[in-house]
Amino acid sequence: MRAFNRFHTRFAGVLQPSYMDSGMGVTAARLLYEIAQGQAGVLASSLRERMGLDAGHASRIIAGFEKRGWIARGRGSDARQRPIALTAQGRAAFAAIDARTRADTAARIVELDRGQQDDLMAALGQVRALLGDPMASEEASGGWSIRPFRIGDLALVASRQARLYEAEYGWGRAMEVMQGEITTAFLRDFKPGREQAWIAERDGAMLGAVLLADVGEDVGQLRLLHVERVARGLGIGRALIDQCVGFARDAGYRQMMLWTQNILTQARRLYESAGFQLVEREAHSLFGAEMTGERWILALH
């Protein structure tokens, strides 16, 4: 991590005395950015907290902005709290720095193809989420979408699920084998209009997935539902289930079914809330530990 930090500080140009030839350091440029995001004004205390700045350091930078005519102080409900907003001159200064930053960023990734850019965005988002960036969690709560699968998606689905189940339940290689068999059979025998898989993503990063497989007799099976740990609690799991059920209903299936495990409590709650009913239980040790497999069904017509 320290090696990455050394690389990134050089890559981002934060070691230079003047950020993007703006005449100010990176801390001041970042503070100007934060003020620009608060269109109706932002409190100095909020800025300090958001950036983790020392009060004296922040006050000196803000005083410098005020001296340049870049900011104006308003009046809040409390006389001691005076929200800060950019003036026309301040907005012009910010726009110039922002334009140079965008151009510099674009130039640094122009040699990457679309797939590499998606991989980069996904990796950066995951790093932020894993290291507890509150802004990453805030951003992830919106902006995600669901799309049909594309080439390469299901290999990643199998890989992510194998890793997640190993990390959370220790299910290991047997689960990985099963995931691989399911995705291979789905791709090999894919029936357009009767089967589909969906990927939930944000900025190219996979947040979850589900697929619907035709198992005969007008029954569709919901398979391989998962939501990444960093994206749980956002409604993605239920949205994937609803997508699957809606497709199955439109495709003319009379019933849906799924197989899950008794210890997957969050998934079971989602299935129940979507109208699925538990109809069968059977003990097994397919993944090493003793557990109970469950069969759930949902009547569609």
Short mmCIF file of C-alpha atoms in Angstrom, two decimals:
data_model
loop_
_atom_site.label_atom_id
_atom_site.label_comp_id
_atom_site.label_asym_id
_atom_site.label_seq_id
_atom_site.Cartn_x
_atom_site.Cartn_y
_atom_site.Cartn_z
CA MET A 1 0.00 0.00 0.00
CA ARG A 2 2.84 2.39 0.78
CA ALA A 3 4.33 1.66 -2.64
CA PHE A 4 0.99 2.51 -4.25
CA ASN A 5 0.75 5.73 -2.24
CA ARG A 6 4.19 6.75 -3.46
CA PHE A 7 3.20 5.98 -7.04
CA HIS A 8 -0.11 7.81 -6.83
CA THR A 9 1.18 11.00 -5.23
CA ARG A 10 3.65 11.30 -8.11
CA PHE A 11 1.08 10.24 -10.73
CA ALA A 12 -1.52 12.75 -9.52
CA GLY A 13 0.99 15.60 -9.39
CA VAL A 14 0.33 16.35 -5.74
CA LEU A 15 4.06 16.69 -4.99
CA GLN A 16 4.31 19.79 -7.17
CA PRO A 17 4.20 23.19 -5.40
CA SER A 18 1.52 24.41 -7.82
CA TYR A 19 -1.35 22.03 -8.59
CA MET A 20 -2.18 22.12 -12.33
CA ASP A 21 -0.28 25.41 -12.63
CA SER A 22 -2.97 27.05 -10.53
CA GLY A 23 -0.62 28.91 -8.22
CA MET A 24 -1.89 26.96 -5.21
CA GLY A 25 -1.06 23.66 -3.56
CA VAL A 26 -3.17 20.53 -3.80
CA THR A 27 -4.85 21.10 -0.42
CA ALA A 28 -6.08 24.55 -1.42
CA ALA A 29 -7.22 23.25 -4.82
CA ARG A 30 -9.15 20.45 -3.14
CA LEU A 31 -10.73 22.88 -0.69
CA LEU A 32 -11.83 25.07 -3.59
CA TYR A 33 -13.38 21.98 -5.21
CA GLU A 34 -15.34 21.16 -2.04
CA ILE A 35 -16.68 24.71 -1.78
CA ALA A 36 -17.75 24.55 -5.44
CA GLN A 37 -19.83 21.42 -4.75
CA GLY A 38 -21.96 23.25 -2.18
CA GLN A 39 -24.00 25.51 -4.43
CA ALA A 40 -25.94 27.04 -1.54
CA GLY A 41 -22.86 27.47 0.62
CA VAL A 42 -20.99 25.20 3.00
CA LEU A 43 -19.78 25.67 6.56
CA ALA A 44 -16.06 25.83 7.25
CA SER A 45 -16.50 23.18 9.95
CA SER A 46 -18.05 20.81 7.41
CA LEU A 47 -15.15 21.38 5.02
CA ARG A 48 -12.61 20.64 7.75
CA GLU A 49 -14.40 17.46 8.74
CA ARG A 50 -14.82 16.23 5.16
CA MET A 51 -11.16 16.76 4.34
CA GLY A 52 -9.66 15.93 7.72
CA LEU A 53 -7.92 19.31 7.93
CA ASP A 54 -6.46 21.09 10.91
CA ALA A 55 -8.67 24.07 11.81
CA GLY A 56 -5.84 26.58 11.58
CA HIS A 57 -4.64 25.30 8.21
CA ALA A 58 -8.16 25.40 6.75
CA SER A 59 -8.77 28.90 8.12
CA ARG A 60 -5.61 30.24 6.50
CA ILE A 61 -6.55 28.80 3.10
CA ILE A 62 -10.12 30.13 3.35
CA ALA A 63 -8.79 33.56 4.34
CA GLY A 64 -6.60 33.48 1.24
CA PHE A 65 -9.63 32.70 -0.94
CA GLU A 66 -11.50 35.59 0.65
CA LYS A 67 -8.60 37.97 0.02
CA ARG A 68 -8.61 36.99 -3.67
CA GLY A 69 -12.33 37.64 -3.88
CA TRP A 70 -13.12 33.98 -4.62
CA ILE A 71 -15.57 33.41 -1.78
CA ALA A 72 -18.33 35.24 0.04
CA ARG A 73 -19.68 34.47 3.49
CA GLY A 74 -23.43 34.29 3.93
CA ARG A 75 -25.58 34.28 7.05
CA GLY A 76 -26.86 31.08 8.61
CA SER A 77 -29.54 30.44 11.21
CA ASP A 78 -26.79 30.73 13.83
CA ALA A 79 -24.86 34.00 13.69
CA ARG A 80 -21.65 32.07 14.38
CA GLN A 81 -22.16 29.89 11.31
CA ARG A 82 -21.57 31.71 8.05
CA PRO A 83 -21.79 29.45 4.99
CA ILE A 84 -19.12 29.93 2.35
CA ALA A 85 -19.93 30.10 -1.37
CA LEU A 86 -17.90 30.92 -4.47
CA THR A 87 -18.21 34.32 -6.08
CA ALA A 88 -18.25 34.72 -9.86
CA GLN A 89 -14.49 35.20 -9.71
CA GLY A 90 -14.15 32.08 -7.57
CA ARG A 91 -16.27 30.03 -9.95
CA ALA A 92 -14.07 31.13 -12.84
CA ALA A 93 -10.93 30.12 -10.93
CA PHE A 94 -12.41 26.74 -10.07
CA ALA A 95 -13.61 26.15 -13.65
CA ALA A 96 -10.10 26.74 -14.99
CA ILE A 97 -8.51 24.27 -12.55
CA ASP A 98 -11.29 21.73 -13.10
CA ALA A 99 -10.88 21.91 -16.89
CA ARG A 100 -7.12 21.35 -16.63
CA THR A 101 -7.63 18.44 -14.23
CA ARG A 102 -10.16 16.77 -16.53
CA ALA A 103 -7.88 17.22 -19.55
CA ASP A 104 -4.91 15.81 -17.64
CA THR A 105 -6.91 12.79 -16.46
CA ALA A 106 -8.21 12.10 -19.96
CA ALA A 107 -4.69 12.28 -21.38
CA ARG A 108 -3.43 9.74 -18.84
CA ILE A 109 -5.97 7.07 -19.79
CA VAL A 110 -6.35 7.77 -23.51
CA GLU A 111 -4.14 4.79 -24.41
CA LEU A 112 -6.40 2.39 -22.47
CA ASP A 113 -9.18 0.67 -24.41
CA ARG A 114 -12.77 0.70 -23.12
CA GLY A 115 -12.38 -2.61 -21.32
CA GLN A 116 -9.21 -1.44 -19.57
CA GLN A 117 -10.90 1.80 -18.55
CA ASP A 118 -13.83 -0.17 -17.10
CA ASP A 119 -11.38 -2.40 -15.21
CA LEU A 120 -9.59 0.66 -13.86
CA MET A 121 -12.82 2.28 -12.65
CA ALA A 122 -13.98 -0.96 -11.04
CA ALA A 123 -10.66 -1.46 -9.26
CA LEU A 124 -10.55 2.12 -7.97
CA GLY A 125 -14.12 1.86 -6.69
CA GLN A 126 -13.35 -1.39 -4.90
CA VAL A 127 -10.23 0.06 -3.26
CA ARG A 128 -12.22 3.02 -1.94
CA ALA A 129 -15.00 0.80 -0.62
CA LEU A 130 -12.63 -1.70 1.02
CA LEU A 131 -10.68 1.06 2.75
CA GLY A 132 -13.85 2.60 4.14
CA ASP A 133 -14.17 5.77 2.07
CA PRO A 134 -17.54 7.19 3.24
CA MET A 135 -17.95 9.01 -0.07
CA ALA A 136 -17.63 5.69 -1.94
CA SER A 137 -20.49 4.23 0.10
CA GLU A 138 -22.54 7.39 -0.45
CA GLU A 139 -21.96 7.28 -4.21
CA ALA A 140 -22.62 3.55 -4.42
CA SER A 141 -26.06 4.00 -2.87
CA GLY A 142 -27.18 5.45 -6.20
CA GLY A 143 -26.03 5.34 -9.77
CA TRP A 144 -26.07 1.56 -10.14
CA SER A 145 -27.96 -0.14 -12.94
CA ILE A 146 -28.91 -3.60 -14.17
CA ARG A 147 -28.15 -4.84 -17.68
CA PRO A 148 -28.24 -8.16 -19.58
CA PHE A 149 -25.02 -10.18 -19.48
CA ARG A 150 -22.25 -9.78 -22.03
CA ILE A 151 -19.30 -11.89 -23.13
CA GLY A 152 -17.02 -12.59 -20.17
CA ASP A 153 -19.56 -11.68 -17.48
CA LEU A 154 -20.49 -15.18 -16.35
CA ALA A 155 -16.89 -16.26 -15.88
CA LEU A 156 -16.54 -13.32 -13.50
CA VAL A 157 -19.83 -14.23 -11.79
CA ALA A 158 -18.55 -17.76 -11.12
CA SER A 159 -15.23 -16.43 -9.86
CA ARG A 160 -16.76 -13.80 -7.56
CA GLN A 161 -19.27 -16.21 -6.06
CA ALA A 162 -16.65 -18.89 -5.45
CA ARG A 163 -14.49 -16.34 -3.64
CA LEU A 164 -17.39 -14.90 -1.64
CA TYR A 165 -18.70 -18.27 -0.49
CA GLU A 166 -15.20 -19.40 0.44
CA ALA A 167 -14.55 -16.21 2.42
CA GLU A 168 -17.93 -16.16 4.19
CA TYR A 169 -18.73 -19.86 4.62
CA GLY A 170 -15.60 -21.85 3.73
CA TRP A 171 -17.37 -23.80 0.98
CA GLY A 172 -14.25 -24.05 -1.14
CA ARG A 173 -13.57 -25.99 -4.30
CA ALA A 174 -16.85 -27.94 -4.44
CA MET A 175 -18.79 -24.69 -4.71
CA GLU A 176 -16.39 -23.39 -7.37
CA VAL A 177 -16.91 -26.56 -9.43
CA MET A 178 -20.68 -26.18 -9.22
CA GLN A 179 -20.55 -22.49 -10.21
CA GLY A 180 -18.40 -23.34 -13.21
CA GLU A 181 -20.71 -26.15 -14.31
CA ILE A 182 -23.80 -23.94 -14.03
CA THR A 183 -22.35 -21.06 -16.04
CA THR A 184 -20.81 -23.37 -18.65
CA ALA A 185 -24.10 -25.20 -19.23
CA PHE A 186 -26.01 -21.91 -19.35
CA LEU A 187 -23.73 -20.47 -22.03
CA ARG A 188 -23.50 -23.69 -24.05
CA ASP A 189 -27.26 -24.29 -24.17
CA PHE A 190 -28.45 -20.68 -23.98
CA LYS A 191 -32.03 -20.18 -25.20
CA PRO A 192 -32.65 -16.56 -26.25
CA GLY A 193 -36.06 -15.33 -25.17
CA ARG A 194 -36.36 -18.10 -22.59
CA GLU A 195 -33.19 -17.56 -20.59
CA GLN A 196 -31.25 -14.53 -19.47
CA ALA A 197 -28.65 -13.33 -16.99
CA TRP A 198 -28.35 -9.85 -15.50
CA ILE A 199 -25.48 -7.88 -14.05
CA ALA A 200 -25.85 -5.08 -11.51
CA GLU A 201 -23.01 -2.62 -11.88
CA ARG A 202 -21.78 0.86 -11.18
CA ASP A 203 -19.06 2.53 -13.23
CA GLY A 204 -18.20 -0.82 -14.79
CA ALA A 205 -17.80 -2.60 -11.45
CA MET A 206 -19.95 -5.68 -10.89
CA LEU A 207 -22.13 -5.31 -7.79
CA GLY A 208 -24.25 -8.44 -8.22
CA ALA A 209 -25.81 -10.88 -10.66
CA VAL A 210 -28.56 -13.43 -11.24
CA LEU A 211 -29.62 -15.73 -14.06
CA LEU A 212 -32.77 -17.52 -15.19
CA ALA A 213 -32.44 -21.02 -16.67
CA ASP A 214 -35.10 -23.07 -18.44
CA VAL A 215 -35.41 -26.41 -16.60
CA GLY A 216 -38.36 -27.73 -18.64
CA GLU A 217 -42.12 -28.11 -18.17
CA ASP A 218 -42.52 -24.31 -18.27
CA VAL A 219 -40.45 -23.92 -15.10
CA GLY A 220 -37.68 -21.34 -14.89
CA GLN A 221 -34.96 -21.60 -12.26
CA LEU A 222 -33.49 -18.55 -10.57
CA ARG A 223 -29.78 -19.26 -10.16
CA LEU A 224 -26.57 -17.71 -8.89
CA LEU A 225 -28.03 -14.66 -7.18
CA HIS A 226 -25.33 -12.72 -5.40
CA VAL A 227 -24.58 -9.18 -4.24
CA GLU A 228 -21.07 -8.01 -3.45
CA ARG A 229 -20.44 -7.22 0.20
CA VAL A 230 -19.67 -3.56 -0.51
CA ALA A 231 -23.08 -3.15 -2.21
CA ARG A 232 -25.39 -4.88 0.25
CA GLY A 233 -28.29 -2.95 1.71
CA LEU A 234 -28.86 -0.89 -1.45
CA GLY A 235 -31.82 -2.88 -2.80
CA ILE A 236 -29.77 -4.58 -5.50
CA GLY A 237 -30.68 -8.13 -4.51
CA ARG A 238 -34.41 -7.46 -4.64
CA ALA A 239 -34.04 -5.57 -7.94
CA LEU A 240 -32.24 -8.54 -9.50
CA ILE A 241 -34.94 -10.93 -8.30
CA ASP A 242 -37.68 -8.66 -9.66
CA GLN A 243 -35.88 -8.47 -13.01
CA CYS A 244 -35.69 -12.26 -13.14
CA VAL A 245 -39.33 -12.78 -12.16
CA GLY A 246 -40.57 -10.18 -14.64
CA PHE A 247 -38.65 -11.81 -17.49
CA ALA A 248 -39.93 -15.26 -16.54
CA ARG A 249 -43.51 -14.04 -16.47
CA ASP A 250 -43.17 -12.34 -19.87
CA ALA A 251 -41.52 -15.47 -21.31
CA GLY A 252 -44.60 -17.51 -20.41
CA TYR A 253 -43.26 -19.68 -17.60
CA ARG A 254 -45.95 -21.04 -15.32
CA GLN A 255 -43.63 -21.37 -12.32
CA MET A 256 -40.23 -20.38 -10.99
CA MET A 257 -38.09 -22.39 -8.61
CA LEU A 258 -34.77 -21.96 -6.85
CA TRP A 259 -32.43 -23.95 -4.62
CA THR A 260 -30.74 -22.28 -1.68
CA GLN A 261 -29.29 -23.09 1.74
CA ASN A 262 -30.83 -22.58 5.15
CA ILE A 263 -27.86 -20.52 6.37
CA LEU A 264 -28.24 -17.90 3.61
CA THR A 265 -30.65 -15.89 5.73
CA GLN A 266 -30.51 -12.61 3.82
CA ALA A 267 -31.22 -14.31 0.50
CA ARG A 268 -34.06 -16.33 2.04
CA ARG A 269 -35.70 -13.13 3.29
CA LEU A 270 -35.49 -11.65 -0.20
CA TYR A 271 -37.04 -14.74 -1.79
CA GLU A 272 -39.87 -14.74 0.74
CA SER A 273 -40.58 -11.04 0.24
CA ALA A 274 -40.74 -11.63 -3.53
CA GLY A 275 -43.47 -14.25 -3.05
CA PHE A 276 -41.47 -17.49 -3.20
CA GLN A 277 -42.63 -20.29 -0.91
CA LEU A 278 -40.47 -22.93 0.75
CA VAL A 279 -41.69 -26.38 -0.33
CA GLU A 280 -38.87 -28.83 0.39
CA ARG A 281 -35.86 -29.29 2.69
CA GLU A 282 -33.05 -31.83 2.47
CA ALA A 283 -29.87 -32.19 4.54
CA HIS A 284 -26.60 -32.51 2.63
CA SER A 285 -22.85 -31.91 2.87
CA LEU A 286 -22.06 -31.06 -0.75
CA PHE A 287 -19.82 -28.18 0.27
CA GLY A 288 -18.15 -29.90 3.22
CA ALA A 289 -20.19 -28.78 6.23
CA GLU A 290 -23.59 -30.20 7.09
CA MET A 291 -26.42 -27.90 6.01
CA THR A 292 -29.96 -27.98 4.70
CA GLY A 293 -30.75 -27.34 1.06
CA GLU A 294 -34.12 -25.74 0.37
CA ARG A 295 -36.34 -25.68 -2.69
CA TRP A 296 -38.58 -22.63 -3.14
CA ILE A 297 -41.23 -22.03 -5.81
CA LEU A 298 -43.25 -19.11 -7.16
CA ALA A 299 -46.42 -19.55 -9.23
CA LEU A 300 -46.52 -17.12 -12.16
CA HIS A 301 -49.77 -17.98 -13.97
#
